[in-house]
Amino acid sequence: MRMASSEKAANNTATCSKDDAGDSLPKCAKCNKRYGRRTCSQLACFKCCTDESCAGHRDRRIMAKMNDSILDGTTLINRAASTKRALAILPGTFREPAFHYLGETLKIWSLRE
């Protein structure tokens, strides 16, 4: 038994507009285009929600801040890499060409000499 394309589209829409509990999601109260979050204080979608302390969009806001910090280069790993790059030795500073960063060098003293 084959389903018509309109029936498939209706089934896809029904599955997309349901939350984890199986209840239908409300439309955004502000734009009425996207589906809002039932746990949002404004019953709005992420783009329309203006409440910074909204429990429904908290996880998405944290992920957005993390993505922005990655793009800005302000994550912990990016800051550690920039401090390592700051320790770079210019070629010709030492006779040994294998030294690339400060802190890789050492002095060996011999009491016999």
Tab-separated table of N, CA and C in Angstrom:
chain	number	residue	atom	x	y	z
A	1	MET	N	0.848	-1.172	0.000
A	1	MET	CA	0.000	0.000	0.000
A	1	MET	C	0.898	1.240	0.000
A	2	ARG	N	0.731	2.101	-0.987
A	2	ARG	CA	1.561	3.287	-1.126
A	2	ARG	C	0.780	4.505	-0.649
A	3	MET	N	1.525	5.412	0.002
A	3	MET	CA	0.903	6.652	0.477
A	3	MET	C	1.074	7.737	-0.579
A	4	ALA	N	0.120	8.580	-0.680
A	4	ALA	CA	0.213	9.706	-1.592
A	4	ALA	C	1.208	10.710	-1.014
A	5	SER	N	1.762	11.563	-1.883
A	5	SER	CA	2.774	12.520	-1.418
A	5	SER	C	2.186	13.508	-0.424
A	6	SER	N	0.907	13.861	-0.555
A	6	SER	CA	0.288	14.779	0.400
A	6	SER	C	0.150	14.129	1.773
A	7	GLU	N	-0.098	12.816	1.806
A	7	GLU	CA	-0.183	12.113	3.082
A	7	GLU	C	1.190	12.032	3.738
A	8	LYS	N	2.243	11.809	2.936
A	8	LYS	CA	3.601	11.787	3.480
A	8	LYS	C	3.960	13.148	4.048
A	9	ALA	N	3.623	14.200	3.343
A	9	ALA	CA	3.922	15.552	3.823
A	9	ALA	C	3.175	15.836	5.114
A	10	ALA	N	1.931	15.374	5.204
A	10	ALA	CA	1.158	15.585	6.428
A	10	ALA	C	1.779	14.814	7.586
A	11	ASN	N	2.257	13.591	7.333
A	11	ASN	CA	2.902	12.813	8.388
A	11	ASN	C	4.215	13.443	8.823
A	12	ASN	N	5.021	13.965	7.884
A	12	ASN	CA	6.267	14.625	8.236
A	12	ASN	C	6.018	15.879	9.044
A	13	THR	N	4.995	16.641	8.676
A	13	THR	CA	4.656	17.843	9.417
A	13	THR	C	4.206	17.488	10.821
A	14	ALA	N	3.464	16.423	10.937
A	14	ALA	CA	2.980	16.020	12.254
A	14	ALA	C	4.130	15.593	13.143
A	15	THR	N	5.120	14.898	12.595
A	15	THR	CA	6.235	14.462	13.429
A	15	THR	C	7.159	15.620	13.763
A	16	CYS	N	7.287	16.594	12.867
A	16	CYS	CA	8.152	17.732	13.132
A	16	CYS	C	7.537	18.678	14.152
A	17	SER	N	6.224	18.722	14.236
A	17	SER	CA	5.571	19.675	15.126
A	17	SER	C	5.212	19.055	16.473
A	18	LYS	N	5.893	17.985	16.835
A	18	LYS	CA	5.632	17.348	18.120
A	18	LYS	C	6.877	17.432	18.976
A	19	ASP	N	6.690	17.586	20.286
A	19	ASP	CA	7.831	17.590	21.185
A	19	ASP	C	8.115	16.176	21.657
A	20	ASP	N	9.009	16.010	22.632
A	20	ASP	CA	9.412	14.683	23.092
A	20	ASP	C	8.266	13.902	23.720
A	21	ALA	N	7.336	14.591	24.329
A	21	ALA	CA	6.217	13.914	24.973
A	21	ALA	C	5.140	13.503	23.974
A	22	GLY	N	5.231	13.984	22.734
A	22	GLY	CA	4.246	13.632	21.722
A	22	GLY	C	3.147	14.657	21.581
A	23	ASP	N	3.183	15.711	22.395
A	23	ASP	CA	2.181	16.766	22.294
A	23	ASP	C	2.549	17.706	21.157
A	24	SER	N	1.539	18.325	20.570
A	24	SER	CA	1.824	19.246	19.480
A	24	SER	C	2.408	20.529	20.045
A	25	LEU	N	3.357	21.110	19.312
A	25	LEU	CA	4.027	22.325	19.750
A	25	LEU	C	3.215	23.540	19.327
A	26	PRO	N	3.197	24.576	20.158
A	26	PRO	CA	2.490	25.796	19.760
A	26	PRO	C	3.331	26.618	18.799
A	27	LYS	N	2.673	27.380	17.964
A	27	LYS	CA	3.380	28.306	17.084
A	27	LYS	C	3.930	29.444	17.938
A	28	CYS	N	4.941	30.105	17.419
A	28	CYS	CA	5.547	31.232	18.116
A	28	CYS	C	4.501	32.320	18.308
A	29	ALA	N	4.422	32.877	19.512
A	29	ALA	CA	3.421	33.901	19.819
A	29	ALA	C	3.745	35.231	19.146
A	30	LYS	N	5.007	35.434	18.733
A	30	LYS	CA	5.387	36.719	18.162
A	30	LYS	C	5.400	36.711	16.636
A	31	CYS	N	6.067	35.717	16.032
A	31	CYS	CA	6.172	35.715	14.565
A	31	CYS	C	5.189	34.753	13.910
A	32	ASN	N	4.720	33.759	14.628
A	32	ASN	CA	3.759	32.770	14.152
A	32	ASN	C	4.290	31.995	12.936
A	33	LYS	N	5.620	31.956	12.769
A	33	LYS	CA	6.223	31.223	11.661
A	33	LYS	C	6.819	29.910	12.138
A	34	ARG	N	7.617	29.971	13.197
A	34	ARG	CA	8.306	28.791	13.713
A	34	ARG	C	7.580	28.289	14.954
A	35	TYR	N	7.975	27.115	15.393
A	35	TYR	CA	7.373	26.544	16.592
A	35	TYR	C	8.057	27.103	17.828
A	36	GLY	N	7.254	27.509	18.787
A	36	GLY	CA	7.777	28.038	20.029
A	36	GLY	C	8.038	26.933	21.029
A	37	ARG	N	8.624	27.305	22.146
A	37	ARG	CA	8.886	26.351	23.213
A	37	ARG	C	7.790	26.492	24.259
A	38	ARG	N	7.280	25.366	24.697
A	38	ARG	CA	6.242	25.396	25.714
A	38	ARG	C	6.810	25.886	27.046
A	39	THR	N	8.108	25.657	27.275
A	39	THR	CA	8.728	26.083	28.532
A	39	THR	C	9.226	27.521	28.481
A	40	CYS	N	9.097	28.188	27.341
A	40	CYS	CA	9.502	29.589	27.216
A	40	CYS	C	8.477	30.464	27.933
A	41	SER	N	8.965	31.495	28.605
A	41	SER	CA	8.061	32.383	29.325
A	41	SER	C	7.177	33.194	28.385
A	42	GLN	N	7.601	33.357	27.134
A	42	GLN	CA	6.849	34.130	26.151
A	42	GLN	C	6.183	33.242	25.104
A	43	LEU	N	6.362	31.933	25.192
A	43	LEU	CA	5.888	30.969	24.196
A	43	LEU	C	6.367	31.349	22.803
A	44	ALA	N	7.643	31.734	22.726
A	44	ALA	CA	8.218	32.214	21.475
A	44	ALA	C	9.288	31.250	20.977
A	45	CYS	N	9.663	31.433	19.717
A	45	CYS	CA	10.780	30.667	19.167
A	45	CYS	C	12.079	31.315	19.644
A	46	PHE	N	13.206	30.697	19.313
A	46	PHE	CA	14.495	31.195	19.802
A	46	PHE	C	14.811	32.584	19.269
A	47	LYS	N	14.497	32.845	18.004
A	47	LYS	CA	14.821	34.137	17.407
A	47	LYS	C	13.972	35.272	17.977
A	48	CYS	N	12.755	34.975	18.398
A	48	CYS	CA	11.861	36.025	18.891
A	48	CYS	C	11.921	36.204	20.406
A	49	CYS	N	12.481	35.249	21.127
A	49	CYS	CA	12.512	35.314	22.585
A	49	CYS	C	13.479	36.411	23.036
A	50	THR	N	13.001	37.342	23.847
A	50	THR	CA	13.820	38.441	24.340
A	50	THR	C	14.160	38.294	25.810
A	51	ASP	N	13.623	37.293	26.477
A	51	ASP	CA	13.889	37.069	27.895
A	51	ASP	C	15.235	36.367	28.055
A	52	GLU	N	16.212	37.036	28.666
A	52	GLU	CA	17.555	36.464	28.827
A	52	GLU	C	17.577	35.305	29.814
A	53	SER	N	16.630	35.243	30.737
A	53	SER	CA	16.612	34.175	31.741
A	53	SER	C	15.564	33.111	31.415
A	54	CYS	N	15.210	32.987	30.153
A	54	CYS	CA	14.202	32.026	29.728
A	54	CYS	C	14.730	30.606	29.904
A	55	ALA	N	14.006	29.777	30.635
A	55	ALA	CA	14.436	28.406	30.891
A	55	ALA	C	14.325	27.545	29.639
A	56	GLY	N	13.411	27.848	28.769
A	56	GLY	CA	13.208	27.060	27.566
A	56	GLY	C	14.326	27.210	26.550
A	57	HIS	N	14.971	28.360	26.533
A	57	HIS	CA	16.021	28.619	25.554
A	57	HIS	C	17.404	28.725	26.189
A	58	ARG	N	17.554	28.346	27.430
A	58	ARG	CA	18.832	28.475	28.133
A	58	ARG	C	19.939	27.671	27.450
A	59	ASP	N	19.654	26.411	27.105
A	59	ASP	CA	20.666	25.566	26.475
A	59	ASP	C	21.097	26.128	25.121
A	60	ARG	N	20.153	26.619	24.378
A	60	ARG	CA	20.476	27.164	23.059
A	60	ARG	C	21.296	28.444	23.186
A	61	ARG	N	21.020	29.270	24.211
A	61	ARG	CA	21.796	30.491	24.423
A	61	ARG	C	23.233	30.161	24.828
A	62	ILE	N	23.408	29.123	25.647
A	62	ILE	CA	24.753	28.701	26.055
A	62	ILE	C	25.537	28.234	24.841
A	63	MET	N	24.891	27.446	23.979
A	63	MET	CA	25.568	26.974	22.769
A	63	MET	C	25.912	28.141	21.838
A	64	ALA	N	25.036	29.139	21.750
A	64	ALA	CA	25.304	30.298	20.896
A	64	ALA	C	26.495	31.089	21.429
A	65	LYS	N	26.595	31.240	22.764
A	65	LYS	CA	27.735	31.945	23.348
A	65	LYS	C	29.025	31.172	23.107
A	66	MET	N	28.965	29.850	23.214
A	66	MET	CA	30.147	29.029	22.975
A	66	MET	C	30.598	29.141	21.519
A	67	ASN	N	29.653	29.117	20.596
A	67	ASN	CA	29.990	29.259	19.176
A	67	ASN	C	30.608	30.631	18.892
A	68	ASP	N	30.077	31.677	19.525
A	68	ASP	CA	30.630	33.016	19.337
A	68	ASP	C	32.046	33.111	19.889
A	69	SER	N	32.297	32.481	21.044
A	69	SER	CA	33.639	32.531	21.618
A	69	SER	C	34.635	31.749	20.769
A	70	ILE	N	34.191	30.675	20.140
A	70	ILE	CA	35.071	29.925	19.240
A	70	ILE	C	35.424	30.778	18.032
A	71	LEU	N	34.430	31.447	17.457
A	71	LEU	CA	34.687	32.288	16.290
A	71	LEU	C	35.528	33.511	16.629
A	72	ASP	N	35.382	34.042	17.852
A	72	ASP	CA	36.168	35.202	18.271
A	72	ASP	C	37.578	34.823	18.697
A	73	GLY	N	37.805	33.544	18.976
A	73	GLY	CA	39.125	33.095	19.412
A	73	GLY	C	39.375	33.343	20.878
A	74	THR	N	38.332	33.327	21.699
A	74	THR	CA	38.497	33.616	23.121
A	74	THR	C	38.274	32.394	24.007
A	75	THR	N	38.300	31.200	23.436
A	75	THR	CA	38.165	30.014	24.264
A	75	THR	C	39.487	29.738	24.968
A	76	LEU	N	39.468	28.844	25.924
A	76	LEU	CA	40.658	28.520	26.704
A	76	LEU	C	41.768	27.966	25.813
A	77	ILE	N	41.406	27.121	24.873
A	77	ILE	CA	42.403	26.528	23.979
A	77	ILE	C	43.014	27.595	23.070
A	78	ASN	N	42.206	28.511	22.566
A	78	ASN	CA	42.726	29.563	21.700
A	78	ASN	C	43.665	30.497	22.458
A	79	ARG	N	43.316	30.802	23.719
A	79	ARG	CA	44.196	31.662	24.521
A	79	ARG	C	45.516	30.968	24.831
A	80	ALA	N	45.486	29.662	25.116
A	80	ALA	CA	46.718	28.918	25.376
A	80	ALA	C	47.588	28.869	24.120
A	81	ALA	N	46.975	28.705	22.974
A	81	ALA	CA	47.730	28.677	21.722
A	81	ALA	C	48.363	30.033	21.431
A	82	SER	N	47.674	31.106	21.730
A	82	SER	CA	48.244	32.429	21.465
A	82	SER	C	49.419	32.725	22.399
A	83	THR	N	49.373	32.261	23.651
A	83	THR	CA	50.521	32.453	24.544
A	83	THR	C	51.706	31.608	24.080
A	84	LYS	N	51.440	30.416	23.560
A	84	LYS	CA	52.512	29.575	23.020
A	84	LYS	C	53.129	30.226	21.788
A	85	ARG	N	52.317	30.798	20.918
A	85	ARG	CA	52.843	31.478	19.733
A	85	ARG	C	53.655	32.706	20.110
A	86	ALA	N	53.326	33.327	21.243
A	86	ALA	CA	54.071	34.502	21.685
A	86	ALA	C	55.486	34.141	22.139
A	87	LEU	N	55.715	32.894	22.500
A	87	LEU	CA	57.026	32.432	22.938
A	87	LEU	C	57.915	31.979	21.779
A	88	ALA	N	57.502	32.211	20.566
A	88	ALA	CA	58.254	31.750	19.400
A	88	ALA	C	59.598	32.462	19.314
A	89	ILE	N	60.625	31.723	18.930
A	89	ILE	CA	61.983	32.251	18.770
A	89	ILE	C	62.201	32.553	17.288
A	90	LEU	N	62.751	33.696	17.009
A	90	LEU	CA	63.050	34.055	15.630
A	90	LEU	C	64.206	33.204	15.124
A	91	PRO	N	64.180	32.815	13.866
A	91	PRO	CA	65.284	32.024	13.314
A	91	PRO	C	66.599	32.806	13.385
A	92	GLY	N	67.657	32.131	13.802
A	92	GLY	CA	68.968	32.761	13.891
A	92	GLY	C	69.292	33.288	15.273
A	93	THR	N	68.356	33.252	16.208
A	93	THR	CA	68.628	33.716	17.562
A	93	THR	C	69.627	32.792	18.247
A	94	PHE	N	69.460	31.507	18.080
A	94	PHE	CA	70.383	30.510	18.608
A	94	PHE	C	71.032	29.786	17.443
A	95	ARG	N	72.170	29.171	17.728
A	95	ARG	CA	72.846	28.410	16.679
A	95	ARG	C	72.102	27.126	16.357
A	96	GLU	N	71.404	26.593	17.327
A	96	GLU	CA	70.670	25.333	17.132
A	96	GLU	C	69.371	25.616	16.372
A	97	PRO	N	69.182	25.032	15.216
A	97	PRO	CA	67.953	25.310	14.448
A	97	PRO	C	66.725	24.571	14.976
A	98	ALA	N	66.892	23.631	15.920
A	98	ALA	CA	65.753	22.858	16.410
A	98	ALA	C	64.950	23.613	17.478
A	99	PHE	N	65.479	24.722	17.980
A	99	PHE	CA	64.739	25.490	18.983
A	99	PHE	C	63.693	26.346	18.281
A	100	HIS	N	62.441	26.143	18.670
A	100	HIS	CA	61.352	26.905	18.051
A	100	HIS	C	60.651	27.824	19.045
A	101	TYR	N	60.640	27.471	20.334
A	101	TYR	CA	59.938	28.255	21.346
A	101	TYR	C	60.833	28.431	22.555
A	102	LEU	N	60.645	29.533	23.279
A	102	LEU	CA	61.358	29.716	24.538
A	102	LEU	C	60.893	28.655	25.525
A	103	GLY	N	61.767	28.219	26.376
A	103	GLY	CA	61.426	27.165	27.318
A	103	GLY	C	61.872	25.802	26.822
A	104	GLU	N	62.274	25.705	25.558
A	104	GLU	CA	62.791	24.453	25.025
A	104	GLU	C	64.300	24.360	25.195
A	105	THR	N	64.920	25.450	25.614
A	105	THR	CA	66.368	25.468	25.752
A	105	THR	C	66.758	25.146	27.185
A	106	LEU	N	68.000	24.702	27.361
A	106	LEU	CA	68.532	24.474	28.693
A	106	LEU	C	70.031	24.638	28.647
A	107	LYS	N	70.603	24.865	29.811
A	107	LYS	CA	72.048	25.001	29.913
A	107	LYS	C	72.568	23.803	30.682
A	108	ILE	N	73.619	23.212	30.193
A	108	ILE	CA	74.256	22.097	30.877
A	108	ILE	C	75.629	22.590	31.355
A	109	TRP	N	75.802	22.547	32.649
A	109	TRP	CA	77.066	22.974	33.219
A	109	TRP	C	77.842	21.749	33.652
A	110	SER	N	79.069	21.776	33.366
A	110	SER	CA	79.930	20.676	33.782
A	110	SER	C	80.965	21.250	34.743
A	111	LEU	N	81.095	20.622	35.886
A	111	LEU	CA	82.076	21.068	36.872
A	111	LEU	C	83.483	20.689	36.461
A	112	ARG	N	83.652	19.795	35.530
A	112	ARG	CA	84.966	19.380	35.065
A	112	ARG	C	85.614	20.440	34.155
A	113	GLU	N	84.823	21.265	33.558
A	113	GLU	CA	85.387	22.280	32.638
A	113	GLU	C	85.778	23.528	33.352
